[in-house]
Amino acid sequence: MWLLRCAHPVRILLPLRGEWMGRRGLPRSLTPGPPRRRYRKEALPALEEPVSPVTTTEIRQYLRTHGIPFHDGHSCLRAPSPFVGFSDFSNLKKDSPTSFCLFIDKTTGHFLCMTSLAEGSWEDFQASVEGRGDGAKEGILLTESPEAADREQVLRIWNRAIPLWELPDPEEAKLARVMFDLTKVTDDTLKRFSVRYLRSTRSLVFPWFTPGGSGLRGLKLLGAEGQGNEVQYVETTIPRPGAYHNLFGLPLISRRDAEVVLTSRELDSLALSQSTGLPTLSLPRGTACLPPALLPYLEQFRRIVFWLGDDLRSWEAAKLFARKLNPKRCSLVRPGNQQPRPLEALNQGLSLPRILRTALPAWHKSIVSFRQLREEVLGELSNVEQAAGVRWSRFPDLNRLLKGHRKGELTVFTGPTGSGKTTFISEYALDLCTQGVNTLWGSFEISNVRLARVMLTQFAVTRLEEQLDKYEEWADRFEDLPLYFMTFHGQQSIRSVIDTMQHAVYVYDVCHVVIDNLQFMMGHEQFSTDRIAAQDCIVGAFRKFATDNSCHVTLVIHPRKEDDDKELQTASIFGSAKASQEADNVLILQDRKLVTGPGKRYLQVSKNRFDGDVGVFPLEFNKSSLTFSIPPKSKARLKKIKDDNGLVAKKSSSGKKGAGHQNAETCSGQDPSSYQPDPSP
């Protein structure tokens, strides 16, 4: 039963962990077969400062210079692999399936050999072609120690799981089908996809096979938990999410297949395959991420249809993923009442082939009329709350004013020095990150270790230095969040920062970037003589990045020097008016310092381009948890009111004692009227 107790909600487990994109995390097959190879033993750090980004033109020129033929694909270049014994490229047969088995990503230069399973960076490929580097020609086998426990666990679970139709109790099989909405999915479909059922945890088990279907690499367990009238699905992957790169259904794909439908859930792939007979694949992390490591497996398809879900978040993810796969070959199924997700459509008796025929092309040269926008406008009007963005769970007042966190916007955040800007914005971003918003942090003022310590404390809502025995538990949960950090510190050029942000959007599907703060990016290179011009240039670059990449950018800017007795205004933001003009949202952390005692903090929303609502709400800092969303306990000494029997009685607001009695240990969470201030010193 520990599998479900340790499981996290889908929105937390789906995103990638912070690993270098070259590390695919695909463990070796559990049965005899070609081992996966890579060119560096040590793991490369994530999101390091780009050394010299490679371009598609440079990759093509290098291949031509060394006499290596190649085919220009949708998102990859396809070439002969030097890792399967080819040395003379002139005698290759271009129609042989094993000839051009090396895929090189056009954007990053990362390569993957489908035959030998060798992989690495563009520098690794150059070293292997030129015969230099540390064992480049032979490759280096992955160490087995990190995967040994996973292999044993995968085999143990897989052997214990049985097909649904082999359950000894028919009622149990019927209940399992109802739990997962599989009443109309046939046994033949479940058998073809090798889906099993684990009775001890009441979970469906989806296997991760090698592309040829010969080896078992991992598992995904899907459990169902009832919450009122709704059912929430909980996923557990083995290996952990950062190493789980399964395209569910890949072993069933033929080399002749030219069209595929991508879904966000394995259950939807079952429904689509049964109803349409088309090749279907399920993404390992749903709408949260499409790792570039999976792109070579999708190169063979001339047409890709995205049918990810029935909400606007799925629609936005489909458009983002289509950019990676070449929008000209992608089509999108628009969410709607008559176009739900595939499994629901099957259960409702809708025609799935008809819905697929309504898929819209993901690419067009330009917007020429309202006709091309009307469907998206209808989607926003019929899903107002979803169009408003991801809502905060810790800051309900922000939801009241801003309505939500939306992609493609620029938020400017300011506040007095020492008021807690970094602490607040870290909790602000952490709140969204726990809901599946892939986040990149660029902290130029404080170290990543210190920032991570603050965010971990906010995540655990406790002082971990006083409970070190719980550190590993919270660190494991924190590590599964889609959170990444830039390694910059101090002054940096805007070009280096934007390049890193572009890398994060492509590799990790980051949709929220926090820059703390703008002043540390000024005074660099040629802008050092004109700070106002430097700031305008930087703000304009972030504005363009947010719009072009459909990514929300939160930019922290220090205010001008103001008198302590004056509140900050939008005009108090340092520099010209460009920052406030370009911003979609302006947030100000006000700190009213009082001479007679501690000051009062509150957050002011002074600009909201979405619907114009502005206002303020109070904040109270909890030093023990470093949070603004959880008010601290009162420091006043309290005296418990006891009845004649010496037990604590619940006191109503009218002053009468409640009829029930409660134990003293449980009173701390009850109505504050159960207490009275203790006048004694």
XYZ file of C-alpha atoms in Angstrom:
681
model
C 0.000 0.000 0.000
C 2.977 2.325 0.298
C 2.817 3.105 -3.417
C -0.347 5.130 -3.075
C 0.559 6.658 0.240
C 3.776 7.998 -1.250
C 2.127 9.147 -4.448
C 1.697 12.807 -5.220
C -1.051 14.415 -7.293
C -0.585 14.294 -11.049
C 0.045 18.017 -11.247
C 3.133 17.626 -9.042
C 4.592 14.431 -10.446
C 4.233 15.186 -14.127
C 6.952 17.801 -14.699
C 10.636 17.063 -15.213
C 13.159 17.398 -12.477
C 16.157 19.635 -12.949
C 18.447 17.527 -15.166
C 20.595 18.400 -18.148
C 18.598 17.833 -21.323
C 21.265 15.470 -22.614
C 20.443 13.042 -19.842
C 17.432 11.142 -21.078
C 17.144 9.113 -17.927
C 16.114 6.020 -19.855
C 17.269 3.056 -17.753
C 18.655 -0.041 -19.413
C 16.313 -2.774 -20.408
C 15.534 -5.314 -17.738
C 15.992 -8.097 -20.258
C 19.058 -8.817 -22.401
C 19.459 -6.212 -25.119
C 21.673 -3.347 -26.276
C 22.708 -1.221 -23.276
C 22.076 2.489 -23.288
C 25.327 4.435 -23.668
C 26.350 7.972 -23.024
C 29.543 9.959 -23.352
C 30.086 11.493 -19.962
C 30.061 9.719 -16.647
C 29.318 12.816 -14.641
C 25.916 14.491 -14.845
C 26.137 17.885 -16.485
C 24.685 20.752 -14.452
C 21.290 22.068 -15.455
C 20.867 25.417 -17.149
C 24.513 26.412 -17.105
C 25.479 29.610 -18.882
C 25.463 28.869 -22.631
C 29.030 28.473 -23.876
C 28.486 28.804 -27.619
C 24.970 27.867 -28.770
C 25.020 25.824 -31.955
C 22.749 26.736 -34.861
C 21.166 24.514 -37.486
C 23.359 26.136 -40.148
C 26.505 25.242 -38.202
C 25.361 21.638 -37.769
C 24.655 21.262 -41.493
C 27.989 22.850 -42.421
C 29.897 20.538 -40.057
C 28.252 17.430 -41.513
C 29.015 18.546 -45.075
C 32.646 19.343 -44.191
C 33.174 15.817 -42.831
C 31.368 14.139 -45.710
C 28.447 12.897 -43.608
C 25.170 12.722 -45.582
C 21.993 13.781 -43.791
C 18.280 14.208 -44.238
C 16.575 17.401 -43.079
C 13.665 16.413 -40.814
C 10.964 18.302 -38.970
C 12.799 18.932 -35.698
C 15.928 16.788 -36.163
C 18.587 16.079 -38.753
C 18.879 12.396 -39.608
C 22.325 11.021 -40.442
C 24.311 7.753 -40.478
C 25.489 6.739 -37.036
C 29.225 6.337 -36.375
C 28.308 4.155 -33.385
C 27.082 1.112 -35.337
C 30.225 0.396 -37.351
C 29.842 2.873 -40.251
C 33.135 4.403 -41.344
C 32.660 4.780 -45.091
C 29.510 6.840 -45.645
C 29.736 6.703 -49.447
C 28.500 3.099 -49.667
C 25.425 3.544 -47.495
C 22.015 2.564 -48.769
C 19.727 5.487 -48.101
C 16.623 3.286 -48.014
C 18.042 1.010 -45.326
C 16.291 1.581 -41.954
C 19.574 1.186 -40.069
C 21.584 3.559 -42.265
C 20.226 6.896 -41.074
C 19.545 6.019 -37.447
C 21.250 9.016 -35.806
C 18.996 11.959 -34.895
C 20.485 15.401 -34.161
C 18.241 18.017 -32.554
C 18.224 21.158 -34.715
C 17.877 23.473 -31.717
C 20.350 22.022 -29.220
C 22.601 19.679 -31.215
C 21.854 16.798 -28.851
C 22.029 13.428 -30.637
C 20.518 9.989 -30.186
C 21.428 6.787 -32.046
C 18.343 4.609 -32.277
C 20.347 1.434 -32.907
C 23.108 1.605 -30.286
C 21.182 3.902 -27.912
C 24.240 6.154 -27.654
C 23.494 9.791 -26.886
C 25.242 13.021 -25.970
C 25.720 16.701 -26.666
C 26.856 18.298 -29.917
C 30.401 18.562 -28.516
C 30.324 14.817 -27.811
C 29.313 14.111 -31.397
C 32.132 16.253 -32.769
C 34.618 14.470 -30.509
C 33.443 11.052 -31.722
C 33.641 12.030 -35.417
C 37.109 13.516 -35.009
C 38.373 10.607 -32.904
C 39.198 12.640 -29.815
C 37.879 12.809 -26.269
C 37.606 10.278 -23.462
C 36.616 7.011 -25.077
C 34.392 8.718 -27.606
C 34.196 5.836 -30.075
C 33.260 3.188 -27.540
C 31.009 5.205 -25.289
C 30.640 4.721 -21.550
C 28.046 2.410 -20.056
C 25.687 3.829 -17.513
C 26.366 2.722 -13.958
C 23.939 0.109 -12.711
C 23.775 1.059 -9.042
C 21.186 3.865 -9.283
C 18.858 1.614 -11.298
C 19.218 -1.686 -9.460
C 16.517 -0.896 -6.898
C 14.184 0.351 -9.633
C 14.658 -2.788 -11.735
C 13.894 -5.050 -8.808
C 10.846 -3.017 -7.838
C 9.541 -2.875 -11.420
C 9.778 -6.648 -11.835
C 8.166 -7.300 -8.454
C 5.165 -5.078 -9.192
C 4.796 -6.297 -12.783
C 4.760 -9.943 -11.714
C 2.149 -9.264 -9.033
C -0.139 -7.357 -11.396
C -2.675 -9.331 -13.441
C -4.973 -8.462 -16.376
C -8.431 -7.187 -15.469
C -10.176 -10.058 -17.220
C -8.267 -12.569 -15.088
C -9.478 -11.213 -11.750
C -11.091 -14.080 -9.796
C -13.961 -11.916 -8.559
C -16.181 -10.518 -11.370
C -17.494 -7.815 -9.046
C -13.947 -6.612 -8.384
C -13.264 -6.426 -12.118
C -16.490 -4.507 -12.672
C -15.655 -2.056 -9.869
C -12.172 -1.467 -11.314
C -13.639 -0.646 -14.724
C -16.085 1.801 -13.172
C -13.314 3.477 -11.134
C -11.263 4.176 -14.266
C -14.172 4.722 -16.716
C -13.194 1.623 -18.688
C -16.690 0.216 -19.093
C -16.530 0.631 -22.881
C -12.858 -0.284 -23.317
C -12.601 -3.902 -24.449
C -10.351 -6.609 -23.077
C -8.671 -6.861 -26.478
C -7.583 -3.217 -26.244
C -6.207 -3.675 -22.733
C -4.395 -6.827 -23.838
C -2.868 -5.155 -26.906
C -1.420 -2.367 -24.744
C -0.411 -4.862 -21.978
C -2.325 -3.006 -19.256
C -2.550 -4.802 -15.926
C -4.195 -4.286 -12.522
C -2.515 -4.327 -9.108
C -5.066 -5.557 -6.596
C -3.180 -4.551 -3.433
C -3.267 -0.849 -4.336
C -6.264 -0.888 -6.719
C -4.145 0.654 -9.444
C -3.852 0.242 -13.191
C -0.310 -0.610 -14.291
C 0.963 0.804 -17.606
C 4.265 -0.692 -18.809
C 7.188 1.165 -20.352
C 8.692 -1.076 -23.003
C 11.644 -0.534 -25.309
C 10.642 0.688 -28.807
C 10.836 -2.903 -30.046
C 8.752 -4.128 -27.129
C 11.386 -6.604 -25.940
C 12.379 -5.113 -22.591
C 10.581 -3.619 -19.596
C 12.101 -0.299 -18.523
C 9.598 1.085 -16.046
C 5.998 1.363 -14.895
C 3.339 3.947 -14.259
C 0.720 3.157 -11.609
C -2.595 4.992 -11.801
C -4.725 4.972 -8.672
C -8.222 6.405 -8.219
C -9.275 8.282 -5.095
C -12.830 9.402 -4.429
C -13.367 13.029 -3.402
C -17.068 13.633 -2.923
C -18.782 13.065 -6.248
C -15.514 13.292 -8.186
C -12.609 10.929 -8.735
C -9.013 12.131 -8.581
C -6.335 10.081 -10.305
C -2.963 9.727 -8.609
C 0.136 8.717 -10.578
C 3.306 6.982 -9.414
C 6.160 6.356 -11.849
C 9.083 3.982 -11.512
C 11.716 5.259 -12.079
C 11.032 8.719 -10.631
C 9.432 11.362 -12.869
C 12.742 12.924 -13.903
C 13.853 9.636 -15.470
C 10.484 8.480 -16.842
C 10.424 9.102 -20.615
C 7.809 6.635 -21.786
C 5.769 7.231 -24.927
C 2.987 4.813 -24.018
C 2.068 2.767 -27.096
C 5.412 3.186 -28.890
C 6.049 -0.581 -29.393
C 2.794 -0.758 -31.406
C 3.945 1.890 -33.904
C 4.981 0.611 -37.332
C 7.697 2.237 -39.448
C 5.081 2.777 -42.153
C 2.782 4.843 -39.925
C 2.671 8.447 -41.141
C 0.046 9.849 -38.751
C -0.218 9.729 -34.966
C -2.495 11.163 -32.275
C -0.836 12.392 -29.071
C -2.797 12.346 -25.813
C -2.004 13.406 -22.259
C -3.292 10.236 -20.554
C -2.834 6.538 -21.182
C -6.593 5.984 -20.747
C -7.270 8.370 -23.636
C -4.842 6.487 -25.864
C -6.761 3.265 -25.189
C -10.057 4.892 -26.170
C -8.625 6.481 -29.327
C -6.920 3.337 -30.543
C -10.055 1.260 -30.050
C -12.392 3.759 -31.742
C -10.259 4.946 -34.654
C -7.608 2.295 -35.228
C -5.045 5.087 -35.625
C -1.597 4.985 -33.995
C -1.768 6.748 -30.645
C 0.873 7.744 -28.114
C 0.582 9.165 -24.611
C 3.011 11.779 -23.300
C 4.740 10.797 -20.034
C 3.942 14.059 -18.216
C 0.704 15.068 -19.848
C 0.315 18.766 -20.542
C 3.230 19.763 -18.315
C 6.189 18.934 -20.550
C 7.324 17.452 -23.864
C 11.009 16.557 -23.334
C 13.160 17.156 -26.445
C 14.612 13.696 -25.842
C 11.366 12.245 -27.232
C 11.416 14.196 -30.519
C 13.429 11.576 -32.508
C 10.651 9.044 -31.919
C 8.147 11.416 -33.576
C 10.230 12.274 -36.651
C 8.684 9.624 -38.913
C 5.180 11.129 -38.788
C 4.036 13.527 -41.495
C 0.997 14.562 -39.433
C 0.631 14.807 -35.661
C -2.714 15.512 -34.006
C -2.782 16.793 -30.411
C -5.837 15.792 -28.373
C -4.603 16.552 -24.869
C -7.722 17.417 -22.897
C -10.864 19.468 -22.576
C -9.635 22.684 -20.937
C -7.745 25.794 -22.006
C -4.576 24.670 -20.277
C -4.460 21.628 -22.555
C -5.083 23.866 -25.569
C -2.187 26.150 -24.622
C 0.104 23.165 -24.051
C -0.786 21.721 -27.453
C 0.149 24.967 -29.190
C 3.427 25.106 -27.261
C 4.348 21.506 -28.094
C 3.495 22.048 -31.764
C 6.290 24.635 -31.955
C 8.849 21.958 -31.108
C 7.502 19.459 -33.635
C 7.144 21.904 -36.567
C 3.656 23.496 -36.545
C 3.192 22.836 -40.266
C 2.609 19.129 -39.605
C 0.570 19.535 -36.398
C -3.171 19.822 -35.843
C -5.031 20.528 -32.611
C -8.389 19.306 -31.320
C -10.035 22.334 -29.745
C -11.651 21.733 -26.322
C -15.420 22.103 -26.173
C -18.631 20.607 -24.828
C -18.984 18.361 -27.861
C -15.242 17.626 -27.964
C -14.228 16.332 -24.517
C -11.135 14.237 -23.898
C -11.126 10.917 -25.834
C -12.181 8.568 -23.007
C -15.136 10.775 -22.088
C -16.119 11.025 -25.752
C -16.128 7.222 -26.008
C -18.269 6.857 -22.890
C -20.697 9.494 -24.164
C -21.144 7.670 -27.452
C -19.588 10.453 -29.546
C -17.825 9.763 -32.824
C -14.082 10.063 -32.204
C -13.174 9.944 -35.943
C -15.549 12.863 -36.553
C -13.930 14.890 -33.753
C -10.483 14.197 -35.205
C -11.644 15.527 -38.578
C -12.398 18.889 -36.916
C -8.778 19.310 -35.750
C -7.425 22.772 -36.570
C -4.018 23.366 -38.168
C -1.473 24.672 -35.678
C 0.260 26.903 -38.218
C -0.823 29.714 -40.483
C 1.228 32.425 -42.104
C -0.699 35.349 -40.656
C -3.998 36.317 -39.080
C -6.082 37.752 -41.890
C -9.561 37.776 -40.400
C -11.632 37.204 -37.295
C -12.636 33.843 -38.728
C -9.298 32.358 -37.684
C -9.765 33.644 -34.136
C -13.442 33.018 -33.494
C -12.999 29.503 -32.092
C -10.382 30.648 -29.571
C -12.532 33.619 -28.574
C -15.460 31.264 -28.010
C -13.226 29.050 -25.899
C -12.263 31.934 -23.622
C -15.870 33.136 -23.301
C -17.136 29.680 -22.392
C -14.274 29.021 -19.946
C -13.859 32.342 -18.165
C -12.123 30.948 -15.071
C -9.649 28.894 -17.102
C -8.906 31.870 -19.353
C -8.009 33.859 -16.220
C -5.064 31.512 -15.618
C -3.754 29.387 -12.752
C -5.126 30.538 -9.414
C -3.037 30.866 -6.266
C -3.853 28.526 -3.384
C -1.978 30.552 -0.736
C -3.094 34.044 -1.795
C -6.865 34.151 -2.360
C -6.782 37.963 -2.399
C -4.504 37.835 -5.451
C -7.141 35.715 -7.191
C -9.748 38.333 -6.321
C -7.716 41.088 -7.990
C -5.565 39.485 -10.712
C -7.964 36.531 -11.290
C -5.015 34.216 -12.043
C -1.523 33.736 -13.431
C -1.541 33.855 -17.247
C 1.064 32.939 -19.848
C 2.594 35.608 -22.050
C 2.356 38.415 -19.489
C 4.980 40.615 -17.829
C 4.627 41.361 -14.112
C 6.721 44.090 -12.486
C 7.175 43.753 -8.723
C 8.706 46.379 -6.468
C 8.995 47.310 -2.808
C 11.279 49.112 -0.341
C 14.691 47.712 0.493
C 14.419 45.198 3.333
C 10.661 44.815 3.037
C 10.869 41.134 2.028
C 10.519 41.298 -1.759
C 12.558 38.165 -2.448
C 10.861 36.228 0.356
C 7.387 37.137 -0.881
C 8.076 36.522 -4.558
C 9.619 33.124 -3.761
C 6.406 32.041 -2.016
C 4.355 33.643 -4.809
C 6.234 31.525 -7.391
C 6.321 28.407 -5.185
C 2.536 28.506 -4.897
C 2.224 28.304 -8.693
C 5.017 25.755 -9.009
C 3.233 23.298 -6.699
C 0.298 23.472 -9.130
C 2.397 22.379 -12.094
C 3.590 25.747 -13.429
C 7.142 25.015 -14.646
C 9.271 27.756 -13.100
C 12.771 29.120 -13.756
C 14.390 31.279 -11.072
C 17.077 33.829 -11.921
C 18.418 35.170 -8.637
C 21.329 37.534 -9.266
C 21.425 38.968 -5.736
C 21.428 35.918 -3.437
C 22.872 32.431 -3.955
C 20.736 29.553 -5.190
C 21.507 27.583 -2.022
C 20.074 30.316 0.167
C 17.070 30.786 -2.124
C 16.382 27.042 -2.198
C 16.593 26.933 1.596
C 13.981 29.694 1.874
C 11.650 27.998 -0.616
C 12.049 24.604 1.045
C 11.108 26.145 4.393
C 8.063 27.780 2.786
C 7.159 24.497 1.119
C 7.362 22.535 4.377
C 5.846 25.428 6.405
C 8.185 24.594 9.269
C 11.731 25.227 10.494
C 13.575 22.193 9.158
C 16.745 23.099 11.067
C 14.812 22.056 14.167
C 13.532 18.841 12.521
C 16.464 17.509 10.506
C 15.023 13.995 10.655
C 12.289 15.163 8.257
C 14.667 16.841 5.813
C 14.968 13.892 3.406
C 11.201 13.483 3.210
C 10.576 17.148 2.382
C 13.603 17.363 0.085
C 12.327 14.416 -1.979
C 8.938 16.074 -2.401
C 10.537 19.435 -3.169
C 12.824 17.836 -5.762
C 9.817 16.606 -7.752
C 8.562 20.162 -8.299
C 9.103 21.633 -11.807
C 11.564 24.183 -10.415
C 14.881 25.224 -11.977
C 17.541 27.806 -11.108
C 19.881 29.864 -13.257
C 23.511 29.708 -12.187
C 24.160 33.407 -12.803
C 25.215 35.707 -9.968
C 25.950 39.418 -10.082
C 25.864 41.484 -13.276
C 24.998 39.571 -16.444
C 24.391 40.499 -20.056
C 20.804 40.421 -21.239
C 21.821 38.201 -24.173
C 23.149 35.447 -21.891
C 20.042 35.570 -19.718
C 17.630 35.468 -22.675
C 19.555 32.560 -24.227
C 19.244 30.630 -20.969
C 15.533 31.405 -20.783
C 15.058 30.208 -24.372
C 16.869 26.987 -23.487
C 14.625 26.443 -20.460
C 11.447 27.021 -22.476
C 12.519 24.541 -25.157
C 13.955 21.825 -22.928
C 11.825 22.056 -19.775
C 8.679 23.789 -21.120
C 9.144 26.550 -18.562
C 6.174 28.929 -18.517
C 7.145 31.230 -15.608
C 10.483 33.022 -15.251
C 11.360 35.083 -12.165
C 14.157 37.662 -12.494
C 15.425 39.061 -9.184
C 16.392 41.713 -9.873
C 16.719 44.014 -12.869
C 19.361 46.290 -11.320
C 21.897 43.438 -11.310
C 21.638 43.209 -15.105
C 22.456 46.880 -15.658
C 25.828 48.527 -15.968
C 27.035 45.643 -18.162
C 28.946 46.043 -21.421
C 28.027 49.034 -23.589
C 25.068 50.095 -21.436
C 27.192 51.162 -18.481
C 27.130 54.847 -19.500
C 23.346 55.194 -19.648
C 21.433 53.292 -16.987
C 17.999 54.486 -18.141
C 18.655 53.292 -21.692
C 19.969 49.999 -20.304
C 16.806 49.435 -18.280
C 14.534 50.272 -21.220
C 16.434 47.815 -23.408
C 16.215 45.037 -20.808
C 12.515 45.595 -20.100
C 11.787 45.568 -23.838
C 13.697 42.289 -24.246
C 11.715 40.625 -21.443
C 8.433 41.955 -22.853
C 9.238 40.500 -26.278
C 10.352 37.199 -24.770
C 7.118 36.817 -22.781
C 4.974 37.478 -25.853
C 6.945 35.383 -28.345
C 7.300 32.354 -26.056
C 3.926 32.485 -24.280
C 5.855 32.582 -21.012
C 5.059 34.718 -17.945
C 7.988 36.843 -16.767
C 8.026 38.293 -13.232
C 10.587 41.086 -12.997
C 11.696 42.495 -9.630
C 12.778 46.165 -9.800
C 13.990 48.313 -6.913
C 12.081 51.575 -6.411
C 13.430 55.086 -6.415
C 14.508 56.498 -3.081
C 11.381 57.808 -1.349
C 10.668 59.285 2.057
C 9.892 56.656 4.682
C 6.507 58.226 5.440
C 5.320 58.043 1.823
C 3.752 55.102 0.084
C 5.257 53.827 -3.139
C 3.401 54.482 -6.375
C 3.702 53.096 -9.884
C 5.836 56.126 -10.693
C 8.216 55.071 -7.885
C 9.635 52.250 -10.028
C 13.245 53.037 -10.855
C 13.992 54.303 -14.370
C 11.686 55.675 -17.007
C 7.990 54.912 -17.398
C 8.713 52.093 -19.862
C 8.694 49.381 -17.180
C 5.192 50.222 -15.960
C 3.941 50.804 -19.504
C 5.195 47.475 -20.826
C 3.999 45.528 -17.776
C 0.656 43.744 -17.745
C 0.643 43.725 -13.935
C 2.353 45.964 -11.386
C 2.616 44.701 -7.790
C 3.953 46.871 -4.962
C 4.924 45.509 -1.542
C 4.155 48.405 0.792
C 5.948 48.565 4.146
C 4.648 51.157 6.596
C 7.364 51.478 9.229
C 6.059 52.821 12.537
C 8.172 54.628 15.076
C 6.328 53.126 18.053
C 6.437 49.506 16.913
C 6.671 47.087 14.005
C 5.285 48.293 10.714
C 2.485 46.907 8.593
C 2.950 45.304 5.201
C 0.390 44.981 2.449
C 0.427 44.163 -1.248
C -0.922 46.660 -3.724
C -2.018 45.716 -7.235
C -1.667 49.053 -9.024
C -2.041 47.771 -12.607
C -4.011 44.879 -14.040
C -4.291 44.813 -17.810
C -6.469 41.680 -17.818
C -9.636 43.228 -16.407
C -8.526 46.430 -14.671
C -9.241 45.408 -11.069
C -6.774 46.971 -8.621
C -6.620 47.130 -4.850
C -4.673 46.218 -1.712
C -4.705 43.457 0.888
C -2.715 43.057 4.127
C 0.247 40.721 4.612
C 1.580 39.345 7.880
C 5.003 37.731 7.959
C 5.499 34.412 9.728
C 9.178 34.230 10.635
C 9.173 30.549 11.569
C 7.911 29.411 8.140
C 9.173 32.457 6.154
C 5.700 32.863 4.661
C 3.289 35.709 4.102
C 0.274 33.492 3.478
C 0.199 31.761 6.883
C -0.249 34.255 9.741
C 1.916 33.698 12.810
C 0.463 32.629 16.113
C -0.396 35.424 18.516
C 2.418 36.310 20.895
C -0.001 37.371 23.638
C -0.122 35.140 26.685
C -3.476 33.338 26.719
C -5.417 31.916 29.625
C -7.717 28.946 29.033
C -11.251 29.175 30.417
C -12.126 26.112 32.482
C -15.445 24.905 33.754
C -16.194 23.626 37.220
C -14.759 20.200 36.355
C -11.425 21.666 35.314
C -11.918 20.934 31.596
C -11.681 23.505 28.859
C -15.094 24.590 27.665
C -15.866 26.103 24.290
C -17.157 29.618 24.808
C -19.625 31.159 22.405
C -19.422 34.767 21.269
C -22.229 35.673 23.658
C -20.113 34.622 26.620
C -22.012 31.433 27.461
C -20.152 28.193 27.919
C -20.605 25.528 25.285
C -22.303 22.305 26.190
C -19.448 20.098 24.955
C -16.054 19.692 26.595
C -12.713 19.325 24.846
C -9.329 18.033 25.801
C -6.762 20.751 26.503
C -4.372 19.432 23.823
C -6.903 20.027 21.032
C -7.885 23.573 21.919
C -5.115 25.286 19.962
C -7.016 24.785 16.717
C -10.422 25.862 18.033
C -12.267 29.162 18.096
C -10.134 31.958 19.587
C -13.095 32.829 21.808
C -12.124 29.789 23.899
C -9.294 31.869 25.298
C -8.922 35.076 27.230
C -5.796 37.190 27.634
C -3.895 36.454 30.809
C -3.511 39.771 32.681
C -0.765 38.377 34.867
C 2.816 39.405 33.960
